[in-house]
Amino acid sequence: MLRPPRLLPRAAVLAAALSLLVPGFARAAASVSLQPAAGPAGSLVTLRGAGLPARRAATVRVGSRKVRVVADRRGRFVARVRIPQGAKGRPALITRAAGLRIANHFAVMGDTVDIGEVAGPGRVRLRWMPVRAQAGSPLALHGVGLPRHRRVLISLAGKRVAAVRSTRAGRFATVVTAPTTVGALVGVVRAGRLRLTFALNVLAEGSAPSTRPPASPASGTGDPAKAPAPAPVGPAPDKPTDQFPIRAAFYYPWFPETWGSGSSKYTHYHPTAGYYSSDDTAVIARQLDELRYGRVDAAISSWWGQGHSTDRRLSTLLSVTHSTGSPIKWAIYYENEGWGNPSPAQLASDLAYLRDKYASDPSYLKVGGRFVVFAYGDAGDNCSMVDRWRQANAGINAYLVLKIFPGYTGCAAQPDAWHEYAPAVRETGPPGQSFAVSPGFWLASDSSPRLNRDPGCFRQAVRDMVASGAPWQLVTTFDEWGEGTSVEPASEWQTPSGYGAYLDALHDNGAGAAPGPPC
């Protein structure tokens, strides 16, 4: 006997229709969160799955290790796994369940950093820092793999706090303010049909955020090794940054724009962290750790003017520096001086902007209470360049470090200090003012290097820099990959420390075996 078709309740029909017609009504996409998302190799991390097929088995793999879990009736799971002891770069943690594949990435660095990550199928990924934030403090967010050129809405505790637009590459980066409501809350990022949630723990103002990873619930599954995580590589001891000598590295926050398009990247080398984005807060946290390991006190960040992407990213650099508790300070490298002769009025406008927006930030570099500005130069510079800067700086009182030119010592007007930027020379600088070292110079468009890389020669250069006693001891550069001058880790100069031969040399102040000739 045929049964008549069962009629669905009216509410169920309406819900089904809405799920098709209204993107926000659709079932939340599967996602896996990772905390912490950065720290030393051997760290114990927690993964939390959501939106997976209910009561289905899933596996989490990191390296050769595999952990099996089962999602509950709501499609959730919790697993704790250990990052392999020898891991470097950004090892992937792959979750598979009923045809789904979700990849999280852990950034290996010397210290545990309070970064969270949530990933969805494909390349969708959101990172936020810190996970535990003081009320009213900055919260940095960075997303990749989003729909392109779409409005991105960010909410905290049910209230919209920001609206930005994703780039043509499907990325966004922004800094918002943690709410004043103390306790655990949920954040949501929406872009078209995409919806990602993240957890934030807001602490009372004045309480110190913990850098330790969050405890996992007792109901967590998985079988992590029980040995404690190894102690991280000890960073260089901190010293007051406004006391000479100051070791500073030139820094370029212009990726991924300058990697180039396609599979052929604009560099001869292969960064250990991959072809990253300067908007990625986990990348910045790793770089802060690397700078500190190299005994670098400050980074001189390339700056191309008010409202430029390098200006926007300076705000993110300062925010992540606060969030991580890093002692690194920041100054800017005024690039437009090298591509023309900005008028005193333009220079004064830019200096006032830098003073008003950044100079009061505790992570901005100051000498004697004055905010520091380095300026690039060109081959045609003469004493009139110094006169323009002196006129512009009247009443602003920035600490100016200008680039040398022939005859600079004879100028009637003098800046606070001079520097040289000549990456094709291993050791250079005006005596008594600054001393700069370069690991090598191989422009991406050149068929051969203009200065060969040699870790032994670089160690000798670092020894000479330290012995010089120069007030400004400069590294050219931390991350200028297009010119091949980076000391940032790459596969071509890997070492057991994980930081690479050139940061090792800086960490050791150049100690070690002397190079063979010639250097």
Short mmCIF file of C-alpha atoms in Angstrom, two decimals:
data_model
loop_
_atom_site.label_atom_id
_atom_site.label_comp_id
_atom_site.label_asym_id
_atom_site.label_seq_id
_atom_site.Cartn_x
_atom_site.Cartn_y
_atom_site.Cartn_z
CA MET A 1 0.00 0.00 0.00
CA LEU A 2 1.40 3.38 -0.97
CA ARG A 3 1.74 5.89 1.79
CA PRO A 4 0.81 9.51 1.12
CA PRO A 5 3.80 11.85 1.12
CA ARG A 6 4.61 13.22 4.59
CA LEU A 7 4.04 16.95 4.76
CA LEU A 8 6.87 18.95 6.25
CA PRO A 9 6.01 21.43 8.94
CA ARG A 10 5.54 24.93 7.60
CA ALA A 11 8.48 26.22 9.65
CA ALA A 12 10.80 23.61 8.15
CA VAL A 13 9.78 24.58 4.63
CA LEU A 14 10.38 28.23 5.41
CA ALA A 15 13.78 27.49 6.91
CA ALA A 16 14.81 25.48 3.88
CA ALA A 17 13.76 28.30 1.57
CA LEU A 18 15.62 30.87 3.61
CA SER A 19 18.79 28.76 3.60
CA LEU A 20 18.75 28.93 -0.19
CA LEU A 21 17.76 32.57 -0.57
CA VAL A 22 19.54 34.29 2.32
CA PRO A 23 23.32 33.70 2.57
CA GLY A 24 23.48 34.67 6.23
CA PHE A 25 20.84 32.06 7.09
CA ALA A 26 22.92 29.20 5.66
CA ARG A 27 24.52 26.68 7.95
CA ALA A 28 27.88 27.87 9.27
CA ALA A 29 30.81 26.54 7.26
CA ALA A 30 33.20 24.07 8.81
CA SER A 31 36.19 25.63 10.55
CA VAL A 32 39.08 24.69 12.84
CA SER A 33 40.69 27.13 15.29
CA LEU A 34 44.29 26.89 16.49
CA GLN A 35 45.67 28.34 19.75
CA PRO A 36 48.38 29.33 20.12
CA ALA A 37 49.19 29.80 16.44
CA ALA A 38 52.83 30.72 17.06
CA GLY A 39 55.62 29.63 19.39
CA PRO A 40 58.63 27.33 19.72
CA ALA A 41 58.93 23.96 18.02
CA GLY A 42 57.60 21.33 20.43
CA SER A 43 54.71 23.54 21.61
CA LEU A 44 51.47 21.90 22.71
CA VAL A 45 48.55 23.45 20.80
CA THR A 46 44.76 23.14 20.91
CA LEU A 47 42.54 22.71 17.85
CA ARG A 48 38.78 23.18 18.05
CA GLY A 49 36.59 22.07 15.17
CA ALA A 50 33.12 23.46 14.46
CA GLY A 51 30.50 22.87 11.79
CA LEU A 52 31.88 19.46 10.81
CA PRO A 53 29.66 16.45 9.96
CA ALA A 54 28.06 15.33 13.22
CA ARG A 55 29.32 12.18 14.95
CA ARG A 56 31.85 11.54 12.19
CA ALA A 57 35.49 10.61 12.63
CA ALA A 58 38.16 13.16 11.78
CA THR A 59 41.95 13.11 11.71
CA VAL A 60 44.45 15.84 12.54
CA ARG A 61 47.92 15.43 11.04
CA VAL A 62 51.03 17.47 11.78
CA GLY A 63 54.22 16.13 10.23
CA SER A 64 54.19 12.35 10.53
CA ARG A 65 51.94 12.39 13.60
CA LYS A 66 48.20 11.72 13.27
CA VAL A 67 45.51 12.18 15.94
CA ARG A 68 42.00 10.73 15.54
CA VAL A 69 38.94 12.50 16.96
CA VAL A 70 35.15 12.20 16.65
CA ALA A 71 32.89 15.23 16.19
CA ASP A 72 29.98 15.51 18.61
CA ARG A 73 26.32 15.86 17.62
CA ARG A 74 26.91 19.54 16.84
CA GLY A 75 29.93 18.84 14.65
CA ARG A 76 32.50 20.01 17.23
CA PHE A 77 35.73 18.47 18.48
CA VAL A 78 38.72 19.44 20.62
CA ALA A 79 42.19 17.99 20.10
CA ARG A 80 45.60 18.73 21.56
CA VAL A 81 48.68 18.00 19.50
CA ARG A 82 52.36 18.79 19.77
CA ILE A 83 54.29 20.62 17.08
CA PRO A 84 57.30 18.46 16.06
CA GLN A 85 60.52 19.30 17.87
CA GLY A 86 62.46 20.01 14.69
CA ALA A 87 59.73 22.04 12.97
CA LYS A 88 60.73 25.23 11.16
CA GLY A 89 58.86 27.91 9.29
CA ARG A 90 55.09 27.37 9.27
CA PRO A 91 54.20 23.68 9.57
CA ALA A 92 50.64 22.77 8.55
CA LEU A 93 48.10 21.04 10.79
CA ILE A 94 45.69 19.28 8.43
CA THR A 95 42.20 18.29 9.59
CA ARG A 96 40.24 15.83 7.39
CA ALA A 97 36.63 14.79 7.92
CA ALA A 98 34.14 13.29 5.43
CA GLY A 99 35.83 14.81 2.39
CA LEU A 100 36.65 18.13 4.07
CA ARG A 101 40.24 19.34 4.29
CA ILE A 102 41.13 22.30 6.53
CA ALA A 103 44.71 23.53 6.95
CA ASN A 104 45.94 25.57 9.92
CA HIS A 105 49.51 26.87 10.06
CA PHE A 106 51.70 27.28 13.14
CA ALA A 107 54.47 29.92 13.01
CA VAL A 108 57.64 28.56 14.62
CA MET A 109 59.56 31.19 16.63
CA GLY A 110 61.61 31.47 19.79
CA ASP A 111 58.85 32.53 22.20
CA THR A 112 55.18 31.66 22.63
CA VAL A 113 53.06 34.47 21.17
CA ASP A 114 49.39 35.11 21.94
CA ILE A 115 48.01 34.61 18.41
CA GLY A 116 44.89 32.73 17.42
CA GLU A 117 43.93 31.36 14.01
CA VAL A 118 40.74 29.95 12.53
CA ALA A 119 40.75 28.29 9.10
CA GLY A 120 38.06 27.03 6.78
CA PRO A 121 38.10 24.84 3.67
CA GLY A 122 40.35 26.06 0.88
CA ARG A 123 42.64 28.96 1.72
CA VAL A 124 40.28 30.79 4.07
CA ARG A 125 42.11 31.84 7.23
CA LEU A 126 41.78 34.51 9.93
CA ARG A 127 44.43 35.40 12.50
CA TRP A 128 43.92 37.68 15.47
CA MET A 129 46.27 39.03 18.12
CA PRO A 130 46.13 38.98 21.06
CA VAL A 131 43.74 36.22 22.14
CA ARG A 132 43.72 37.70 25.65
CA ALA A 133 43.43 41.48 25.42
CA GLN A 134 43.02 44.24 27.95
CA ALA A 135 39.79 46.19 27.71
CA GLY A 136 40.24 49.09 25.31
CA SER A 137 43.54 47.80 23.89
CA PRO A 138 44.30 47.26 20.17
CA LEU A 139 43.26 43.98 18.53
CA ALA A 140 44.86 43.17 15.16
CA LEU A 141 43.07 40.98 12.60
CA HIS A 142 44.31 39.62 9.29
CA GLY A 143 42.30 37.50 6.83
CA VAL A 144 43.27 35.66 3.65
CA GLY A 145 41.34 33.60 1.11
CA LEU A 146 38.21 35.76 1.38
CA PRO A 147 35.93 36.73 -1.50
CA ARG A 148 37.67 39.43 -3.53
CA HIS A 149 36.66 43.08 -3.39
CA ARG A 150 33.96 42.39 -0.83
CA ARG A 151 32.85 44.31 2.22
CA VAL A 152 34.19 42.66 5.38
CA LEU A 153 32.13 43.21 8.54
CA ILE A 154 33.71 42.62 11.95
CA SER A 155 31.66 42.23 15.11
CA LEU A 156 32.63 41.71 18.75
CA ALA A 157 30.08 40.52 21.33
CA GLY A 158 27.28 41.12 18.82
CA LYS A 159 28.28 44.72 18.02
CA ARG A 160 29.80 45.80 14.73
CA VAL A 161 33.23 47.37 15.33
CA ALA A 162 34.65 47.72 11.81
CA ALA A 163 33.84 47.49 8.12
CA VAL A 164 36.69 47.15 5.62
CA ARG A 165 37.04 45.88 2.07
CA SER A 166 39.02 42.83 0.95
CA THR A 167 41.70 43.32 -1.68
CA ARG A 168 41.76 41.80 -5.14
CA ALA A 169 43.82 39.00 -3.58
CA GLY A 170 41.06 38.32 -1.01
CA ARG A 171 42.96 39.75 1.97
CA PHE A 172 42.25 42.29 4.66
CA ALA A 173 44.08 43.64 7.68
CA THR A 174 42.79 46.00 10.31
CA VAL A 175 43.18 46.98 13.95
CA VAL A 176 40.11 47.39 16.18
CA THR A 177 39.68 48.16 19.87
CA ALA A 178 38.85 45.44 22.37
CA PRO A 179 35.50 46.16 24.08
CA THR A 180 35.25 47.24 27.68
CA THR A 181 33.11 44.23 28.61
CA VAL A 182 35.37 41.87 30.59
CA GLY A 183 35.22 38.14 30.00
CA ALA A 184 35.06 35.62 27.15
CA LEU A 185 33.31 36.81 24.02
CA VAL A 186 32.85 35.78 20.40
CA GLY A 187 33.96 37.76 17.37
CA VAL A 188 32.54 37.30 13.88
CA VAL A 189 34.02 38.19 10.49
CA ARG A 190 31.60 38.19 7.53
CA ALA A 191 32.34 38.65 3.83
CA GLY A 192 29.54 37.70 1.47
CA ARG A 193 28.48 34.13 2.33
CA LEU A 194 31.61 33.59 4.39
CA ARG A 195 31.33 33.65 8.19
CA LEU A 196 34.24 33.01 10.55
CA THR A 197 34.02 33.13 14.35
CA PHE A 198 36.88 33.64 16.80
CA ALA A 199 37.21 33.70 20.57
CA LEU A 200 38.56 36.66 22.56
CA ASN A 201 39.13 36.90 26.29
CA VAL A 202 38.91 40.51 27.48
CA LEU A 203 40.80 41.29 30.69
CA ALA A 204 40.18 44.14 33.09
CA GLU A 205 42.20 47.24 32.24
CA GLY A 206 45.57 47.17 33.96
CA SER A 207 45.80 43.38 34.25
CA ALA A 208 48.66 41.72 32.40
CA PRO A 209 47.69 39.49 29.46
CA SER A 210 49.17 36.00 29.63
CA THR A 211 51.38 34.79 26.82
CA ARG A 212 50.67 31.16 27.67
CA PRO A 213 48.40 29.07 25.48
CA PRO A 214 44.86 28.56 26.82
CA ALA A 215 44.04 25.46 28.81
CA SER A 216 42.08 22.81 26.96
CA PRO A 217 38.82 21.46 28.33
CA ALA A 218 39.07 18.18 30.18
CA SER A 219 36.85 16.63 27.54
CA GLY A 220 39.49 17.19 24.85
CA THR A 221 40.46 14.22 22.75
CA GLY A 222 43.70 13.13 21.12
CA ASP A 223 46.89 11.64 22.47
CA PRO A 224 49.61 14.29 22.77
CA ALA A 225 53.04 13.42 24.06
CA LYS A 226 53.32 14.20 27.75
CA ALA A 227 56.83 15.63 27.74
CA PRO A 228 56.89 19.39 28.36
CA ALA A 229 57.68 21.74 25.51
CA PRO A 230 61.39 22.61 25.26
CA ALA A 231 62.61 25.96 26.50
CA PRO A 232 62.73 28.45 23.65
CA VAL A 233 66.00 29.79 22.28
CA GLY A 234 66.93 32.59 24.64
CA PRO A 235 66.58 36.03 23.09
CA ALA A 236 69.23 38.65 23.54
CA PRO A 237 68.93 40.48 26.85
CA ASP A 238 67.06 43.77 26.49
CA LYS A 239 68.67 47.13 27.12
CA PRO A 240 67.20 50.64 27.13
CA THR A 241 66.68 51.35 23.43
CA ASP A 242 67.41 55.09 23.63
CA GLN A 243 70.98 54.45 24.81
CA PHE A 244 73.79 54.23 22.28
CA PRO A 245 74.95 52.14 20.59
CA ILE A 246 71.65 51.31 18.91
CA ARG A 247 71.55 48.35 16.53
CA ALA A 248 68.88 48.97 13.89
CA ALA A 249 67.85 47.07 10.75
CA PHE A 250 66.25 48.50 7.62
CA TYR A 251 62.81 46.94 7.20
CA TYR A 252 60.41 46.81 4.23
CA PRO A 253 56.65 46.34 4.86
CA TRP A 254 55.70 46.06 1.18
CA PHE A 255 54.71 42.44 0.64
CA PRO A 256 53.00 40.75 -1.17
CA GLU A 257 53.03 43.66 -3.66
CA THR A 258 56.75 43.39 -4.38
CA TRP A 259 56.94 39.59 -4.68
CA GLY A 260 55.74 39.89 -8.26
CA SER A 261 52.98 37.85 -9.87
CA GLY A 262 52.92 34.25 -10.99
CA SER A 263 55.26 31.46 -9.97
CA SER A 264 58.43 33.47 -10.69
CA LYS A 265 59.02 35.70 -7.66
CA TYR A 266 61.13 38.85 -7.65
CA THR A 267 63.98 37.37 -5.62
CA HIS A 268 66.69 34.76 -6.07
CA TYR A 269 66.03 33.33 -2.60
CA HIS A 270 63.36 31.32 -0.78
CA PRO A 271 62.21 32.80 2.56
CA THR A 272 61.62 30.16 5.20
CA ALA A 273 58.23 31.75 5.93
CA GLY A 274 57.22 31.58 2.26
CA TYR A 275 56.11 34.52 0.15
CA TYR A 276 54.24 36.16 2.98
CA SER A 277 52.10 39.26 3.44
CA SER A 278 53.28 42.23 5.50
CA ASP A 279 49.70 42.48 6.81
CA ASP A 280 49.91 39.05 8.46
CA THR A 281 50.15 39.57 12.21
CA ALA A 282 51.70 36.13 12.73
CA VAL A 283 54.44 37.08 10.26
CA ILE A 284 55.07 40.32 12.15
CA ALA A 285 55.23 38.47 15.48
CA ARG A 286 57.74 36.03 14.02
CA GLN A 287 59.83 38.89 12.63
CA LEU A 288 59.84 40.65 16.01
CA ASP A 289 61.15 37.45 17.55
CA GLU A 290 63.85 37.19 14.87
CA LEU A 291 64.92 40.81 15.28
CA ARG A 292 65.22 40.35 19.01
CA TYR A 293 67.22 37.16 18.55
CA GLY A 294 69.62 39.12 16.33
CA ARG A 295 70.13 41.66 19.15
CA VAL A 296 68.45 44.31 17.01
CA ASP A 297 67.08 47.18 19.07
CA ALA A 298 65.05 48.92 16.38
CA ALA A 299 63.70 48.50 12.86
CA ILE A 300 63.73 51.36 10.36
CA SER A 301 60.57 50.86 8.34
CA SER A 302 60.33 52.07 4.75
CA TRP A 303 57.81 54.93 4.61
CA TRP A 304 56.40 56.48 1.44
CA GLY A 305 54.10 59.13 2.82
CA GLN A 306 50.83 59.86 4.57
CA GLY A 307 48.12 57.34 3.73
CA HIS A 308 50.45 55.02 1.80
CA SER A 309 50.28 51.28 2.51
CA THR A 310 53.63 51.57 4.33
CA ASP A 311 52.04 54.19 6.59
CA ARG A 312 49.03 52.00 7.30
CA ARG A 313 51.26 49.03 8.02
CA LEU A 314 53.34 51.03 10.48
CA SER A 315 50.25 51.23 12.68
CA THR A 316 49.92 47.43 12.51
CA LEU A 317 53.63 46.97 13.30
CA LEU A 318 53.29 49.09 16.42
CA SER A 319 50.08 47.31 17.46
CA VAL A 320 51.61 43.84 17.14
CA THR A 321 54.70 45.03 19.00
CA HIS A 322 52.44 46.02 21.90
CA SER A 323 50.44 42.79 21.74
CA THR A 324 53.52 40.58 21.87
CA GLY A 325 55.31 42.63 24.53
CA SER A 326 58.30 42.91 22.21
CA PRO A 327 61.03 45.41 23.18
CA ILE A 328 61.71 46.26 19.51
CA LYS A 329 61.29 49.94 18.62
CA TRP A 330 60.32 51.43 15.25
CA ALA A 331 61.44 54.41 13.23
CA ILE A 332 60.67 55.37 9.64
CA TYR A 333 62.88 55.57 6.56
CA TYR A 334 61.72 58.61 4.62
CA GLU A 335 61.94 57.32 1.06
CA ASN A 336 60.69 60.30 -0.97
CA GLU A 337 63.94 62.18 -0.33
CA GLY A 338 65.63 59.64 -2.58
CA TRP A 339 63.23 60.31 -5.47
CA GLY A 340 63.20 64.08 -5.62
CA ASN A 341 63.64 67.10 -3.41
CA PRO A 342 60.55 67.51 -1.23
CA SER A 343 59.93 71.12 -0.30
CA PRO A 344 60.40 72.31 3.28
CA ALA A 345 56.59 72.66 3.48
CA GLN A 346 56.09 69.02 2.43
CA LEU A 347 58.77 67.82 4.84
CA ALA A 348 57.26 69.85 7.67
CA SER A 349 53.80 68.43 6.92
CA ASP A 350 55.14 64.86 7.01
CA LEU A 351 57.19 65.43 10.16
CA ALA A 352 54.19 66.97 11.95
CA TYR A 353 52.05 64.01 10.83
CA LEU A 354 54.61 61.52 12.16
CA ARG A 355 54.90 63.45 15.42
CA ASP A 356 51.15 63.62 15.95
CA LYS A 357 50.33 60.06 14.89
CA TYR A 358 53.31 58.00 16.07
CA ALA A 359 55.80 59.90 18.23
CA SER A 360 53.90 59.36 21.48
CA ASP A 361 53.71 55.60 20.91
CA PRO A 362 55.95 53.80 23.44
CA SER A 363 57.20 51.48 20.68
CA TYR A 364 58.36 54.33 18.45
CA LEU A 365 62.11 54.94 18.69
CA LYS A 366 63.22 58.09 20.50
CA VAL A 367 66.60 59.51 21.41
CA GLY A 368 66.62 62.01 24.25
CA GLY A 369 62.83 62.10 24.06
CA ARG A 370 62.87 63.06 20.35
CA PHE A 371 61.29 60.80 17.73
CA VAL A 372 63.76 59.39 15.21
CA VAL A 373 63.49 59.81 11.44
CA PHE A 374 65.96 58.34 8.94
CA ALA A 375 65.93 59.81 5.43
CA TYR A 376 67.11 58.25 2.18
CA GLY A 377 68.95 60.33 -0.43
CA ASP A 378 70.05 60.46 -4.05
CA ALA A 379 73.30 60.94 -5.95
CA GLY A 380 72.58 64.64 -6.55
CA ASP A 381 72.22 65.63 -2.90
CA ASN A 382 74.27 68.45 -1.45
CA CYS A 383 74.14 70.82 1.52
CA SER A 384 70.82 72.29 0.31
CA MET A 385 69.21 68.97 1.28
CA VAL A 386 70.32 69.49 4.88
CA ASP A 387 69.03 73.07 4.78
CA ARG A 388 65.57 71.89 3.66
CA TRP A 389 65.34 69.37 6.48
CA ARG A 390 66.60 71.84 9.08
CA GLN A 391 64.02 74.41 7.99
CA ALA A 392 61.21 71.82 8.00
CA ASN A 393 62.18 70.50 11.43
CA ALA A 394 62.15 73.89 13.14
CA GLY A 395 59.60 73.67 15.93
CA ILE A 396 59.03 69.92 15.42
CA ASN A 397 62.35 68.74 16.84
CA ALA A 398 62.59 65.28 15.30
CA TYR A 399 65.91 63.46 15.67
CA LEU A 400 67.17 63.41 12.05
CA VAL A 401 69.57 60.84 10.58
CA LEU A 402 70.32 61.83 6.97
CA LYS A 403 72.13 59.88 4.24
CA ILE A 404 75.65 61.03 3.47
CA PHE A 405 76.76 62.60 0.17
CA PRO A 406 80.12 63.93 -1.06
CA GLY A 407 81.12 66.92 1.06
CA TYR A 408 78.55 66.34 3.79
CA THR A 409 81.03 67.19 6.56
CA GLY A 410 81.49 70.70 5.18
CA CYS A 411 77.84 71.72 5.38
CA ALA A 412 77.08 74.63 7.71
CA ALA A 413 73.91 72.90 8.87
CA GLN A 414 74.26 69.41 10.29
CA PRO A 415 71.62 66.81 11.25
CA ASP A 416 71.71 64.87 14.49
CA ALA A 417 73.49 61.99 12.77
CA TRP A 418 74.54 60.64 9.37
CA HIS A 419 74.23 57.18 7.84
CA GLU A 420 75.14 55.39 4.63
CA TYR A 421 72.91 53.00 2.71
CA ALA A 422 75.16 51.02 0.37
CA PRO A 423 74.14 47.34 0.38
CA ALA A 424 76.72 46.38 -2.25
CA VAL A 425 79.47 47.14 0.32
CA ARG A 426 80.07 44.72 3.21
CA GLU A 427 81.06 47.44 5.71
CA THR A 428 80.43 51.15 5.34
CA GLY A 429 79.46 54.30 7.18
CA PRO A 430 80.68 57.74 8.23
CA PRO A 431 83.28 57.32 11.01
CA GLY A 432 82.01 58.19 14.45
CA GLN A 433 78.44 58.44 13.20
CA SER A 434 77.25 55.02 12.06
CA PHE A 435 78.51 51.65 10.85
CA ALA A 436 76.45 49.54 8.42
CA VAL A 437 76.90 45.88 7.44
CA SER A 438 75.41 44.00 4.50
CA PRO A 439 75.09 40.19 4.09
CA GLY A 440 75.17 40.44 0.27
CA PHE A 441 73.54 42.16 -2.68
CA TRP A 442 71.92 40.27 -5.57
CA LEU A 443 69.26 42.26 -7.36
CA ALA A 444 66.47 40.02 -8.64
CA SER A 445 66.96 41.31 -12.18
CA ASP A 446 70.75 40.68 -12.15
CA SER A 447 72.32 37.44 -13.32
CA SER A 448 75.03 37.54 -10.65
CA PRO A 449 75.53 39.15 -7.22
CA ARG A 450 77.16 42.53 -6.78
CA LEU A 451 78.24 41.40 -3.31
CA ASN A 452 78.55 37.67 -2.68
CA ARG A 453 77.00 36.12 0.39
CA ASP A 454 79.46 34.57 2.82
CA PRO A 455 78.36 33.91 6.43
CA GLY A 456 81.98 33.99 7.60
CA CYS A 457 82.57 37.38 6.01
CA PHE A 458 79.35 38.66 7.53
CA ARG A 459 80.48 37.50 10.97
CA GLN A 460 83.70 39.45 10.49
CA ALA A 461 81.68 42.52 9.46
CA VAL A 462 79.50 42.21 12.57
CA ARG A 463 82.61 41.92 14.74
CA ASP A 464 84.00 45.07 13.13
CA MET A 465 80.68 46.87 13.64
CA VAL A 466 80.58 46.01 17.35
CA ALA A 467 84.25 46.94 17.79
CA SER A 468 83.67 50.31 16.11
CA GLY A 469 81.56 51.56 18.98
CA ALA A 470 79.55 53.59 16.48
CA PRO A 471 76.37 55.03 18.02
CA TRP A 472 74.25 53.75 15.12
CA GLN A 473 75.03 50.14 14.13
CA LEU A 474 72.94 49.34 11.07
CA VAL A 475 71.97 46.12 9.28
CA THR A 476 71.23 46.49 5.56
CA THR A 477 68.67 44.85 5.52
CA PHE A 478 66.27 42.65 7.44
CA ASP A 479 63.91 41.81 4.56
CA GLU A 480 64.70 43.52 1.24
CA TRP A 481 64.27 40.34 -0.80
CA GLY A 482 64.22 42.03 -4.20
CA GLU A 483 67.77 43.31 -3.72
CA GLY A 484 68.87 40.11 -2.01
CA THR A 485 70.09 41.89 1.13
CA SER A 486 67.90 40.10 3.71
CA VAL A 487 69.11 38.55 6.94
CA GLU A 488 65.61 37.13 7.51
CA PRO A 489 65.70 33.29 7.44
CA ALA A 490 65.77 31.56 4.05
CA SER A 491 66.25 27.97 2.91
CA GLU A 492 69.62 28.97 1.40
CA TRP A 493 71.14 29.76 4.82
CA GLN A 494 69.29 27.54 7.28
CA THR A 495 71.00 26.62 10.55
CA PRO A 496 70.06 24.38 13.51
CA SER A 497 68.87 27.42 15.50
CA GLY A 498 66.09 27.97 12.96
CA TYR A 499 67.07 31.63 12.59
CA GLY A 500 69.61 31.25 9.80
CA ALA A 501 73.31 32.04 9.44
CA TYR A 502 72.99 35.84 9.38
CA LEU A 503 70.76 36.26 12.43
CA ASP A 504 73.01 33.74 14.19
CA ALA A 505 75.98 36.00 13.42
CA LEU A 506 74.16 39.02 14.83
CA HIS A 507 73.07 37.03 17.88
CA ASP A 508 76.71 36.03 18.52
CA ASN A 509 77.99 39.57 17.84
CA GLY A 510 80.12 38.03 15.09
CA ALA A 511 81.91 35.52 17.31
CA GLY A 512 83.13 32.38 15.59
CA ALA A 513 85.67 31.15 13.11
CA ALA A 514 87.33 33.82 10.98
CA PRO A 515 86.55 33.58 7.27
CA GLY A 516 89.07 32.48 4.71
CA PRO A 517 90.29 35.12 2.25
CA PRO A 518 89.06 37.06 0.46
CA CYS A 519 86.24 38.96 2.14
#
